[in-house]
């Protein structure tokens, strides 16, 4: 019997509301997860509408079988490959694209996936468990310098060098193969956060390693670039991020596509020939309501940003 993990979709009502403007249109949910957003998008479509979802997690693909709506189909692939996958199905443009970036609650709550520092399990961290290197395999072979770089750059952890040194020293005697083994190791060198004593010392380390193992920031960059070219005029890209690294990428790409001109500010007229692809709808991000924050603590850091193609 398969395990069932509860998942609350973040900004479940407002995101589909901001996305769907043509009920007869074709839409993409690039992060199906357990289908919460997909179901709400489908509820806003007419019988002529169409929703194509993506996910690289085999468990998400399995969960999608519960949706028997003929307007829906799912593709087992990362959202960075949406352009190629859609083209293979004869779809060259869409009316809206939705992305909910990060790890889903079922992935976090399943100890066997290795995402959580709160439970003991194999140190995996792969979103697609059918391919790629696990976190344990990477930690067993990577250089101290690269481990420190990943934890510092992607985890924004100021004790990254000390952590990397401890990892390399420990693995010489004992493989680091479980989540709790890594938590104990990190906790031995990272002091308690004085601003937030409840924060687990391994929080940033887990984030950094997870982002690296799944190539999350590269995937996001590729997906956003593809999305801008896939959207029809008037189509919208709605994206929810959960930490500053993702949000910075989204803000930069939105800004660049709204105003791509590279001419110096003192030029009286643009001569670079780069044309705006649309406009940023959300000058400030849409945040969860107080009610949602009470119901779903994991929505705390969520930010919804929207771009409209022109």
Short mmCIF file of C-alpha atoms in Angstrom, two decimals:
data_model
loop_
_atom_site.label_atom_id
_atom_site.label_comp_id
_atom_site.label_asym_id
_atom_site.label_seq_id
_atom_site.Cartn_x
_atom_site.Cartn_y
_atom_site.Cartn_z
CA UNK A 1 0.00 0.00 0.00
CA UNK A 2 1.46 3.37 -1.02
CA UNK A 3 2.12 5.98 1.65
CA UNK A 4 -0.15 9.02 1.73
CA UNK A 5 1.25 12.39 2.71
CA UNK A 6 -0.86 15.50 3.15
CA UNK A 7 -0.10 18.41 0.86
CA UNK A 8 -1.54 21.92 1.05
CA UNK A 9 -1.03 23.92 -2.14
CA UNK A 10 0.36 27.37 -1.41
CA UNK A 11 -1.82 30.31 -2.54
CA UNK A 12 -4.15 27.75 -4.05
CA UNK A 13 -6.95 30.18 -4.81
CA UNK A 14 -5.08 33.31 -5.90
CA UNK A 15 -2.51 31.67 -8.21
CA UNK A 16 -5.00 30.00 -10.62
CA UNK A 17 -7.18 33.12 -10.46
CA UNK A 18 -4.26 35.24 -11.67
CA UNK A 19 -3.24 32.70 -14.30
CA UNK A 20 -6.39 31.76 -16.21
CA UNK A 21 -7.82 34.54 -18.37
CA UNK A 22 -9.03 32.46 -21.32
CA UNK A 23 -11.08 29.42 -20.21
CA UNK A 24 -10.69 27.95 -23.71
CA UNK A 25 -6.90 28.23 -23.59
CA UNK A 26 -3.99 25.85 -23.15
CA UNK A 27 -2.14 26.02 -19.85
CA UNK A 28 0.94 24.46 -18.28
CA UNK A 29 1.48 23.45 -14.66
CA UNK A 30 5.22 22.89 -14.58
CA UNK A 31 5.22 21.53 -11.02
CA UNK A 32 2.34 19.08 -10.60
CA UNK A 33 3.36 17.79 -7.15
CA UNK A 34 0.16 16.23 -5.87
CA UNK A 35 -2.09 18.16 -8.24
CA UNK A 36 -3.60 20.81 -5.99
CA UNK A 37 -2.95 23.70 -8.35
CA UNK A 38 -3.70 21.58 -11.43
CA UNK A 39 -7.16 20.71 -10.16
CA UNK A 40 -7.93 24.37 -9.49
CA UNK A 41 -6.69 25.40 -12.92
CA UNK A 42 -8.89 22.73 -14.50
CA UNK A 43 -11.87 24.04 -12.55
CA UNK A 44 -11.47 27.39 -14.33
CA UNK A 45 -11.24 25.93 -17.83
CA UNK A 46 -14.11 25.38 -20.27
CA UNK A 47 -14.68 22.01 -21.97
CA UNK A 48 -12.38 23.33 -24.73
CA UNK A 49 -9.53 24.18 -22.37
CA UNK A 50 -6.39 22.09 -21.94
CA UNK A 51 -3.87 21.61 -19.11
CA UNK A 52 -0.47 19.99 -19.61
CA UNK A 53 1.43 19.26 -16.40
CA UNK A 54 5.08 18.38 -15.78
CA UNK A 55 6.91 16.73 -12.90
CA UNK A 56 10.17 14.85 -12.59
CA UNK A 57 9.15 12.98 -9.43
CA UNK A 58 7.87 9.44 -10.26
CA UNK A 59 5.58 9.58 -7.21
CA UNK A 60 3.93 12.74 -8.58
CA UNK A 61 3.38 10.99 -11.90
CA UNK A 62 1.74 8.11 -10.06
CA UNK A 63 -0.47 10.52 -8.07
CA UNK A 64 -1.59 12.18 -11.31
CA UNK A 65 -3.43 8.99 -12.32
CA UNK A 66 -6.23 10.11 -10.01
CA UNK A 67 -7.08 12.87 -12.49
CA UNK A 68 -9.12 11.33 -15.30
CA UNK A 69 -10.20 14.63 -16.87
CA UNK A 70 -9.74 14.37 -20.68
CA UNK A 71 -8.50 17.98 -20.73
CA UNK A 72 -5.48 16.95 -18.64
CA UNK A 73 -2.22 15.17 -19.40
CA UNK A 74 1.09 14.93 -17.55
CA UNK A 75 4.65 14.56 -18.79
CA UNK A 76 7.42 12.92 -16.74
CA UNK A 77 10.12 15.53 -17.29
CA UNK A 78 11.60 18.57 -15.54
CA UNK A 79 9.92 21.87 -16.36
CA UNK A 80 13.15 23.07 -17.99
CA UNK A 81 12.27 20.74 -20.88
CA UNK A 82 8.75 22.07 -21.38
CA UNK A 83 9.45 23.72 -24.74
CA UNK A 84 10.81 20.54 -26.34
CA UNK A 85 8.13 18.32 -24.80
CA UNK A 86 5.31 20.62 -25.88
CA UNK A 87 6.75 20.95 -29.38
CA UNK A 88 6.77 17.14 -29.66
CA UNK A 89 3.01 17.26 -28.97
CA UNK A 90 2.39 19.95 -31.55
CA UNK A 91 2.05 22.76 -29.01
CA UNK A 92 4.09 25.84 -29.94
CA UNK A 93 2.42 28.40 -27.66
CA UNK A 94 0.27 28.48 -24.53
CA UNK A 95 -1.97 30.91 -22.65
CA UNK A 96 -0.44 30.51 -19.22
CA UNK A 97 2.35 28.78 -17.32
CA UNK A 98 2.40 28.11 -13.58
CA UNK A 99 5.45 27.13 -11.51
CA UNK A 100 5.56 26.36 -7.78
CA UNK A 101 9.28 26.13 -7.07
CA UNK A 102 10.84 24.02 -4.35
CA UNK A 103 10.18 20.80 -2.50
CA UNK A 104 6.61 19.61 -1.99
CA UNK A 105 5.26 18.62 1.42
CA UNK A 106 5.01 14.90 0.48
CA UNK A 107 8.69 14.92 -0.48
CA UNK A 108 9.66 16.55 2.81
CA UNK A 109 7.41 14.36 4.96
CA UNK A 110 8.60 11.08 3.44
CA UNK A 111 11.76 10.19 5.38
CA UNK A 112 12.86 7.81 2.62
CA UNK A 113 13.36 10.73 0.23
CA UNK A 114 16.11 12.28 2.38
CA UNK A 115 14.93 15.90 2.16
CA UNK A 116 14.13 16.40 5.84
CA UNK A 117 16.61 17.07 8.62
CA UNK A 118 13.86 16.30 11.16
CA UNK A 119 13.55 12.58 10.34
CA UNK A 120 16.10 9.85 9.77
CA UNK A 121 16.32 8.34 6.32
CA UNK A 122 18.72 7.65 3.46
CA UNK A 123 20.56 10.77 2.29
CA UNK A 124 19.01 10.87 -1.18
CA UNK A 125 17.48 14.32 -1.96
CA UNK A 126 16.80 13.58 -5.64
CA UNK A 127 13.51 14.89 -6.99
CA UNK A 128 13.71 12.27 -9.72
CA UNK A 129 14.68 9.05 -7.99
CA UNK A 130 15.16 7.23 -11.31
CA UNK A 131 18.35 9.05 -12.24
CA UNK A 132 21.30 11.07 -11.03
CA UNK A 133 23.60 11.05 -8.03
CA UNK A 134 22.25 10.93 -4.48
CA UNK A 135 23.40 13.42 -1.86
CA UNK A 136 25.26 10.63 -0.07
CA UNK A 137 27.13 9.65 -3.23
CA UNK A 138 28.05 13.26 -3.92
CA UNK A 139 29.32 13.87 -0.37
CA UNK A 140 31.39 10.68 -0.56
CA UNK A 141 33.44 11.82 -3.55
CA UNK A 142 33.30 15.61 -3.93
CA UNK A 143 36.24 17.82 -2.98
CA UNK A 144 36.19 19.85 0.23
CA UNK A 145 36.40 23.04 -1.80
CA UNK A 146 33.34 22.23 -3.92
CA UNK A 147 31.29 21.06 -0.94
CA UNK A 148 32.03 24.36 0.79
CA UNK A 149 31.14 26.31 -2.35
CA UNK A 150 27.78 24.57 -2.75
CA UNK A 151 26.80 25.02 0.89
CA UNK A 152 27.91 28.67 0.85
CA UNK A 153 26.41 29.64 -2.52
CA UNK A 154 23.17 27.65 -2.46
CA UNK A 155 22.64 27.34 1.28
CA UNK A 156 23.94 30.83 2.11
CA UNK A 157 25.66 29.22 5.09
CA UNK A 158 28.52 31.27 6.61
CA UNK A 159 30.03 28.18 8.27
CA UNK A 160 30.31 26.33 4.94
CA UNK A 161 34.09 25.83 5.14
CA UNK A 162 33.92 24.33 8.61
CA UNK A 163 31.09 22.02 7.54
CA UNK A 164 32.93 20.88 4.41
CA UNK A 165 36.08 20.22 6.45
CA UNK A 166 34.10 18.13 8.94
CA UNK A 167 32.41 16.17 6.13
CA UNK A 168 35.72 15.26 4.48
CA UNK A 169 37.30 14.32 7.80
CA UNK A 170 34.33 12.19 8.86
CA UNK A 171 33.95 10.32 5.56
CA UNK A 172 37.54 9.07 5.83
CA UNK A 173 36.36 6.85 8.66
CA UNK A 174 32.57 6.57 8.25
CA UNK A 175 30.34 7.08 5.17
CA UNK A 176 27.73 9.81 5.61
CA UNK A 177 24.67 7.96 4.35
CA UNK A 178 21.72 9.12 6.47
CA UNK A 179 20.03 12.45 7.06
CA UNK A 180 20.59 12.31 10.80
CA UNK A 181 24.28 11.50 10.36
CA UNK A 182 24.61 14.72 8.37
CA UNK A 183 22.52 16.66 10.91
CA UNK A 184 24.75 15.52 13.79
CA UNK A 185 27.88 16.40 11.86
CA UNK A 186 26.66 19.90 10.94
CA UNK A 187 25.35 20.55 14.45
CA UNK A 188 28.79 19.76 15.86
CA UNK A 189 30.35 22.72 14.00
CA UNK A 190 27.51 25.22 13.52
CA UNK A 191 26.42 27.22 16.58
CA UNK A 192 22.78 27.79 17.44
CA UNK A 193 21.22 30.71 15.56
CA UNK A 194 20.83 33.44 18.21
CA UNK A 195 18.16 35.22 16.17
CA UNK A 196 16.16 32.01 15.79
CA UNK A 197 17.16 29.34 18.35
CA UNK A 198 14.47 27.00 17.00
CA UNK A 199 16.15 26.76 13.59
CA UNK A 200 17.94 23.47 13.00
CA UNK A 201 21.68 24.14 12.44
CA UNK A 202 21.55 21.90 9.34
CA UNK A 203 18.77 23.88 7.62
CA UNK A 204 21.00 25.82 5.24
CA UNK A 205 23.28 22.87 4.54
CA UNK A 206 20.35 20.70 3.49
CA UNK A 207 19.03 23.50 1.28
CA UNK A 208 22.38 24.00 -0.44
CA UNK A 209 23.01 20.31 -1.11
CA UNK A 210 19.43 19.75 -2.31
CA UNK A 211 19.61 22.66 -4.76
CA UNK A 212 22.90 21.34 -6.14
CA UNK A 213 21.81 17.70 -6.43
CA UNK A 214 18.73 18.71 -8.43
CA UNK A 215 20.32 21.59 -10.37
CA UNK A 216 17.37 23.68 -9.23
CA UNK A 217 18.60 27.15 -10.10
CA UNK A 218 19.76 26.13 -13.59
CA UNK A 219 16.42 24.39 -14.12
CA UNK A 220 14.59 27.55 -13.09
CA UNK A 221 16.64 29.77 -15.39
CA UNK A 222 16.01 27.47 -18.38
CA UNK A 223 12.30 27.19 -17.59
CA UNK A 224 11.80 30.95 -17.34
CA UNK A 225 13.63 31.59 -20.61
CA UNK A 226 11.51 28.94 -22.33
CA UNK A 227 8.29 30.24 -20.79
CA UNK A 228 8.80 33.74 -22.14
CA UNK A 229 8.94 32.38 -25.69
CA UNK A 230 6.05 29.94 -25.21
CA UNK A 231 3.49 32.48 -23.99
CA UNK A 232 1.00 33.94 -26.43
CA UNK A 233 0.26 37.66 -26.31
CA UNK A 234 -1.74 38.30 -23.15
CA UNK A 235 -0.57 35.00 -21.65
CA UNK A 236 0.73 34.93 -18.10
CA UNK A 237 3.58 33.32 -16.22
CA UNK A 238 2.77 32.88 -12.51
CA UNK A 239 5.56 31.63 -10.28
CA UNK A 240 5.77 30.95 -6.55
CA UNK A 241 9.23 30.99 -4.95
CA UNK A 242 10.27 30.12 -1.40
CA UNK A 243 13.73 31.56 -0.88
CA UNK A 244 15.83 34.52 -1.94
CA UNK A 245 17.99 32.71 -4.51
CA UNK A 246 14.94 31.69 -6.56
CA UNK A 247 13.23 35.04 -6.10
CA UNK A 248 16.28 36.97 -7.32
CA UNK A 249 16.38 34.93 -10.53
CA UNK A 250 12.66 35.52 -11.14
CA UNK A 251 12.91 39.27 -10.51
CA UNK A 252 15.95 39.60 -12.77
CA UNK A 253 14.41 37.67 -15.68
CA UNK A 254 11.08 39.50 -15.36
CA UNK A 255 12.87 42.86 -15.35
CA UNK A 256 15.09 41.95 -18.31
CA UNK A 257 12.14 40.78 -20.41
CA UNK A 258 10.12 43.88 -19.58
CA UNK A 259 12.98 46.26 -20.37
CA UNK A 260 15.71 44.49 -22.37
CA UNK A 261 17.30 47.67 -23.77
CA UNK A 262 21.09 47.71 -23.30
CA UNK A 263 21.69 51.27 -24.51
CA UNK A 264 23.38 53.71 -22.09
CA UNK A 265 20.89 55.80 -20.08
CA UNK A 266 21.96 59.02 -21.83
CA UNK A 267 21.04 57.72 -25.30
CA UNK A 268 18.05 59.75 -26.60
CA UNK A 269 16.73 56.73 -28.52
CA UNK A 270 17.15 52.96 -28.28
CA UNK A 271 19.42 51.56 -30.98
CA UNK A 272 20.08 48.07 -29.57
CA UNK A 273 16.93 46.69 -31.21
CA UNK A 274 15.85 44.64 -28.21
CA UNK A 275 12.09 44.70 -27.75
CA UNK A 276 10.11 44.25 -24.54
CA UNK A 277 8.28 40.92 -24.27
CA UNK A 278 5.67 42.16 -21.83
CA UNK A 279 5.17 43.63 -18.39
CA UNK A 280 5.57 42.68 -14.76
CA UNK A 281 2.11 42.56 -13.16
CA UNK A 282 3.38 42.27 -9.58
CA UNK A 283 5.67 45.18 -8.71
CA UNK A 284 5.59 43.71 -5.23
CA UNK A 285 5.02 39.98 -4.76
CA UNK A 286 1.68 38.58 -3.66
CA UNK A 287 2.09 37.03 -0.21
CA UNK A 288 0.05 34.43 1.68
CA UNK A 289 -2.87 35.73 3.74
CA UNK A 290 -2.84 35.56 7.53
CA UNK A 291 -5.41 32.78 7.32
CA UNK A 292 -3.20 30.69 5.05
CA UNK A 293 -0.20 31.26 7.28
CA UNK A 294 -2.19 29.86 10.20
CA UNK A 295 -3.31 26.82 8.20
CA UNK A 296 -0.02 26.11 6.42
CA UNK A 297 3.22 27.17 8.12
CA UNK A 298 5.22 26.14 5.06
CA UNK A 299 3.68 29.02 3.11
CA UNK A 300 5.51 31.54 5.30
CA UNK A 301 8.27 32.40 2.81
CA UNK A 302 6.18 32.06 -0.37
CA UNK A 303 6.11 34.87 -2.94
CA UNK A 304 3.94 34.90 -6.06
CA UNK A 305 5.13 36.98 -9.02
CA UNK A 306 3.37 37.38 -12.37
CA UNK A 307 4.53 38.40 -15.84
CA UNK A 308 2.19 39.11 -18.76
CA UNK A 309 3.30 38.63 -22.35
CA UNK A 310 2.59 41.41 -24.82
#
